């Protein structure tokens, strides 16, 4: 290689010196000062750099040419600054990306204040720098909402990414649309309750002596308070009820546009997931690995239910691995997954919010090989009659991580369904008593 470069350098000197006259000779100087790689084409340099590890990659700091070539080789990126995506620099710097993680950028759209630099908050899937004023669950929830991206900006950039990277294979993103609606509704409820308190203080009590013990609230204040409480309950029902988008809303969703244009998308991680989010990605027919994160206790609320799981099951029939966390599902949703996604081999469930009876639906997962339960305070309090549970015959491995096994009925039902497992793993679980191992004796 060195002989070839010296030969090319000698030829270059001969060519450059011919007709130079008194001009400066660019080849003049020491051997180490010349860039010998200029004699190699981009294809040759790319082939050489492909054998080097991507991280760390100090060769990108050699020169601008190597920086550009390193960007061509890069296929995976975790975006920390949303402006990098919004400005379009991501497509110029990295034109061949197939794996994009937008989660950190979605949570840090607003520049951090100096007081938030040294406060790092980490909780399961959350990792964000907090302000010193965010000290309790309610203030943390509002702070996370304020730091998040706007739905319009997210939809716009997702459409740009879909047009730029049609061969995208993996995407991690936060759907901020549902969270914004819920925060606004809860803010309206808070404002109404504050206004009701101000009105009740100014009411004067006179006349009926039986009303004196009620303090500053009169009969009219009582009626008004009852009406406002009813209205508040209606608002809470609106929050808890699934928001149904029309066809126009779903078509304008950035996730829906990306699903229609990125046909090779195989892995998706969607946080703050809702039923509308699952409706938007229903066009991703080739999804194989999906992680859905709904609500995180005391930090943000965004639920997906049996409706969303049924939409996912009927649309993404090629699922191989599914991770469900913070959802509100039951027998119907798990049964739909098992009946439609016949190739499902691994299921991860954090059943906080699951309704009773979901264990009986595991028998529909005919090819399930690995079942993992995480952070389950109660496995299934009402699993139903044991003779009607059925069996998950293909299941080989059962993992219980940070679960409370003192739910005797649920644990016994789980052991009966998993009768053919070969590997049973307990990790940081509560209730490892003699009765627990007696119930596990059914798996022989």
JSON list of C-alpha atoms in Angstrom, two decimals, residues 216-304:
[
{"chain": "A", "resi": 216, "resn": "UNK", "atom": "CA", "xyz": [-69.23, 30.07, 54.04]},
{"chain": "A", "resi": 217, "resn": "UNK", "atom": "CA", "xyz": [-71.22, 27.78, 51.69]},
{"chain": "A", "resi": 218, "resn": "UNK", "atom": "CA", "xyz": [-74.96, 28.47, 51.27]},
{"chain": "A", "resi": 219, "resn": "UNK", "atom": "CA", "xyz": [-77.75, 26.48, 49.63]},
{"chain": "A", "resi": 220, "resn": "UNK", "atom": "CA", "xyz": [-77.01, 28.15, 46.34]},
{"chain": "A", "resi": 221, "resn": "UNK", "atom": "CA", "xyz": [-73.33, 27.37, 46.85]},
{"chain": "A", "resi": 222, "resn": "UNK", "atom": "CA", "xyz": [-74.25, 23.76, 47.49]},
{"chain": "A", "resi": 223, "resn": "UNK", "atom": "CA", "xyz": [-76.21, 23.50, 44.26]},
{"chain": "A", "resi": 224, "resn": "UNK", "atom": "CA", "xyz": [-73.48, 25.23, 42.34]},
{"chain": "A", "resi": 225, "resn": "UNK", "atom": "CA", "xyz": [-70.83, 22.96, 43.90]},
{"chain": "A", "resi": 226, "resn": "UNK", "atom": "CA", "xyz": [-72.88, 19.87, 42.97]},
{"chain": "A", "resi": 227, "resn": "UNK", "atom": "CA", "xyz": [-73.27, 21.10, 39.41]},
{"chain": "A", "resi": 228, "resn": "UNK", "atom": "CA", "xyz": [-69.57, 21.84, 39.14]},
{"chain": "A", "resi": 229, "resn": "UNK", "atom": "CA", "xyz": [-68.72, 18.44, 40.61]},
{"chain": "A", "resi": 230, "resn": "UNK", "atom": "CA", "xyz": [-70.96, 16.80, 38.00]},
{"chain": "A", "resi": 231, "resn": "UNK", "atom": "CA", "xyz": [-69.28, 18.81, 35.26]},
{"chain": "A", "resi": 232, "resn": "UNK", "atom": "CA", "xyz": [-65.88, 17.88, 36.66]},
{"chain": "A", "resi": 233, "resn": "UNK", "atom": "CA", "xyz": [-66.84, 14.21, 36.59]},
{"chain": "A", "resi": 234, "resn": "UNK", "atom": "CA", "xyz": [-67.90, 14.59, 32.98]},
{"chain": "A", "resi": 235, "resn": "UNK", "atom": "CA", "xyz": [-64.50, 16.06, 32.18]},
{"chain": "A", "resi": 236, "resn": "UNK", "atom": "CA", "xyz": [-62.76, 13.17, 33.94]},
{"chain": "A", "resi": 237, "resn": "UNK", "atom": "CA", "xyz": [-64.85, 10.72, 31.95]},
{"chain": "A", "resi": 238, "resn": "UNK", "atom": "CA", "xyz": [-63.77, 12.52, 28.82]},
{"chain": "A", "resi": 239, "resn": "UNK", "atom": "CA", "xyz": [-60.15, 12.13, 29.86]},
{"chain": "A", "resi": 240, "resn": "UNK", "atom": "CA", "xyz": [-60.47, 8.45, 30.66]},
{"chain": "A", "resi": 241, "resn": "UNK", "atom": "CA", "xyz": [-62.52, 7.63, 27.57]},
{"chain": "A", "resi": 242, "resn": "UNK", "atom": "CA", "xyz": [-60.53, 6.88, 24.40]},
{"chain": "A", "resi": 243, "resn": "UNK", "atom": "CA", "xyz": [-60.33, 9.74, 21.97]},
{"chain": "A", "resi": 244, "resn": "UNK", "atom": "CA", "xyz": [-61.53, 8.58, 18.58]},
{"chain": "A", "resi": 245, "resn": "UNK", "atom": "CA", "xyz": [-60.04, 10.35, 15.60]},
{"chain": "A", "resi": 246, "resn": "UNK", "atom": "CA", "xyz": [-61.83, 10.69, 12.34]},
{"chain": "A", "resi": 247, "resn": "UNK", "atom": "CA", "xyz": [-60.32, 9.63, 9.03]},
{"chain": "A", "resi": 248, "resn": "UNK", "atom": "CA", "xyz": [-58.99, 13.14, 8.43]},
{"chain": "A", "resi": 249, "resn": "UNK", "atom": "CA", "xyz": [-57.25, 13.25, 11.81]},
{"chain": "A", "resi": 250, "resn": "UNK", "atom": "CA", "xyz": [-55.60, 9.86, 11.34]},
{"chain": "A", "resi": 251, "resn": "UNK", "atom": "CA", "xyz": [-54.45, 10.70, 7.82]},
{"chain": "A", "resi": 252, "resn": "UNK", "atom": "CA", "xyz": [-52.78, 13.88, 9.08]},
{"chain": "A", "resi": 253, "resn": "UNK", "atom": "CA", "xyz": [-51.02, 12.00, 11.88]},
{"chain": "A", "resi": 254, "resn": "UNK", "atom": "CA", "xyz": [-47.25, 11.91, 11.37]},
{"chain": "A", "resi": 255, "resn": "UNK", "atom": "CA", "xyz": [-47.09, 8.27, 12.46]},
{"chain": "A", "resi": 256, "resn": "UNK", "atom": "CA", "xyz": [-49.74, 7.34, 9.90]},
{"chain": "A", "resi": 257, "resn": "UNK", "atom": "CA", "xyz": [-47.78, 9.07, 7.12]},
{"chain": "A", "resi": 258, "resn": "UNK", "atom": "CA", "xyz": [-44.60, 7.28, 8.17]},
{"chain": "A", "resi": 259, "resn": "UNK", "atom": "CA", "xyz": [-46.41, 3.93, 8.31]},
{"chain": "A", "resi": 260, "resn": "UNK", "atom": "CA", "xyz": [-47.69, 4.37, 4.76]},
{"chain": "A", "resi": 261, "resn": "UNK", "atom": "CA", "xyz": [-44.30, 5.32, 3.31]},
{"chain": "A", "resi": 262, "resn": "UNK", "atom": "CA", "xyz": [-41.80, 3.19, 5.29]},
{"chain": "A", "resi": 263, "resn": "UNK", "atom": "CA", "xyz": [-42.84, -0.31, 4.27]},
{"chain": "A", "resi": 264, "resn": "UNK", "atom": "CA", "xyz": [-39.63, -1.88, 5.62]},
{"chain": "A", "resi": 265, "resn": "UNK", "atom": "CA", "xyz": [-40.22, -0.73, 9.22]},
{"chain": "A", "resi": 266, "resn": "UNK", "atom": "CA", "xyz": [-39.75, -3.80, 11.40]},
{"chain": "A", "resi": 267, "resn": "UNK", "atom": "CA", "xyz": [-39.11, -2.46, 14.92]},
{"chain": "A", "resi": 268, "resn": "UNK", "atom": "CA", "xyz": [-41.08, 0.23, 16.71]},
{"chain": "A", "resi": 269, "resn": "UNK", "atom": "CA", "xyz": [-40.90, 1.64, 20.22]},
{"chain": "A", "resi": 270, "resn": "UNK", "atom": "CA", "xyz": [-43.80, 3.96, 20.96]},
{"chain": "A", "resi": 271, "resn": "UNK", "atom": "CA", "xyz": [-44.03, 5.79, 24.29]},
{"chain": "A", "resi": 272, "resn": "UNK", "atom": "CA", "xyz": [-47.14, 7.59, 25.60]},
{"chain": "A", "resi": 273, "resn": "UNK", "atom": "CA", "xyz": [-49.02, 5.21, 23.39]},
{"chain": "A", "resi": 274, "resn": "UNK", "atom": "CA", "xyz": [-52.81, 5.40, 22.99]},
{"chain": "A", "resi": 275, "resn": "UNK", "atom": "CA", "xyz": [-55.46, 3.69, 20.90]},
{"chain": "A", "resi": 276, "resn": "UNK", "atom": "CA", "xyz": [-55.18, 6.49, 18.34]},
{"chain": "A", "resi": 277, "resn": "UNK", "atom": "CA", "xyz": [-51.43, 5.86, 18.07]},
{"chain": "A", "resi": 278, "resn": "UNK", "atom": "CA", "xyz": [-52.07, 2.19, 17.30]},
{"chain": "A", "resi": 279, "resn": "UNK", "atom": "CA", "xyz": [-54.69, 3.19, 14.73]},
{"chain": "A", "resi": 280, "resn": "UNK", "atom": "CA", "xyz": [-52.10, 5.47, 13.10]},
{"chain": "A", "resi": 281, "resn": "UNK", "atom": "CA", "xyz": [-49.49, 2.71, 12.73]},
{"chain": "A", "resi": 282, "resn": "UNK", "atom": "CA", "xyz": [-51.97, 0.16, 11.42]},
{"chain": "A", "resi": 283, "resn": "UNK", "atom": "CA", "xyz": [-50.40, 0.45, 7.95]},
{"chain": "A", "resi": 284, "resn": "UNK", "atom": "CA", "xyz": [-47.10, -1.04, 9.21]},
{"chain": "A", "resi": 285, "resn": "UNK", "atom": "CA", "xyz": [-47.75, -4.56, 7.99]},
{"chain": "A", "resi": 286, "resn": "UNK", "atom": "CA", "xyz": [-44.14, -5.74, 8.38]},
{"chain": "A", "resi": 287, "resn": "UNK", "atom": "CA", "xyz": [-43.65, -4.91, 12.05]},
{"chain": "A", "resi": 288, "resn": "UNK", "atom": "CA", "xyz": [-41.97, -7.75, 13.95]},
{"chain": "A", "resi": 289, "resn": "UNK", "atom": "CA", "xyz": [-40.75, -6.21, 17.23]},
{"chain": "A", "resi": 290, "resn": "UNK", "atom": "CA", "xyz": [-42.98, -3.69, 19.03]},
{"chain": "A", "resi": 291, "resn": "UNK", "atom": "CA", "xyz": [-42.64, -2.02, 22.42]},
{"chain": "A", "resi": 292, "resn": "UNK", "atom": "CA", "xyz": [-45.61, 0.01, 23.64]},
{"chain": "A", "resi": 293, "resn": "UNK", "atom": "CA", "xyz": [-45.43, 2.18, 26.77]},
{"chain": "A", "resi": 294, "resn": "UNK", "atom": "CA", "xyz": [-48.66, 3.77, 27.93]},
{"chain": "A", "resi": 295, "resn": "UNK", "atom": "CA", "xyz": [-48.91, 5.35, 31.37]},
{"chain": "A", "resi": 296, "resn": "UNK", "atom": "CA", "xyz": [-46.05, 5.65, 33.81]},
{"chain": "A", "resi": 297, "resn": "UNK", "atom": "CA", "xyz": [-47.37, 5.82, 37.36]},
{"chain": "A", "resi": 298, "resn": "UNK", "atom": "CA", "xyz": [-47.68, 9.38, 38.70]},
{"chain": "A", "resi": 299, "resn": "UNK", "atom": "CA", "xyz": [-45.77, 10.91, 35.79]},
{"chain": "A", "resi": 300, "resn": "UNK", "atom": "CA", "xyz": [-47.90, 10.89, 32.65]},
{"chain": "A", "resi": 301, "resn": "UNK", "atom": "CA", "xyz": [-51.20, 9.34, 31.59]},
{"chain": "A", "resi": 302, "resn": "UNK", "atom": "CA", "xyz": [-51.74, 7.78, 28.21]},
{"chain": "A", "resi": 303, "resn": "UNK", "atom": "CA", "xyz": [-53.64, 4.50, 28.03]},
{"chain": "A", "resi": 304, "resn": "UNK", "atom": "CA", "xyz": [-54.16, 2.02, 25.24]}
]
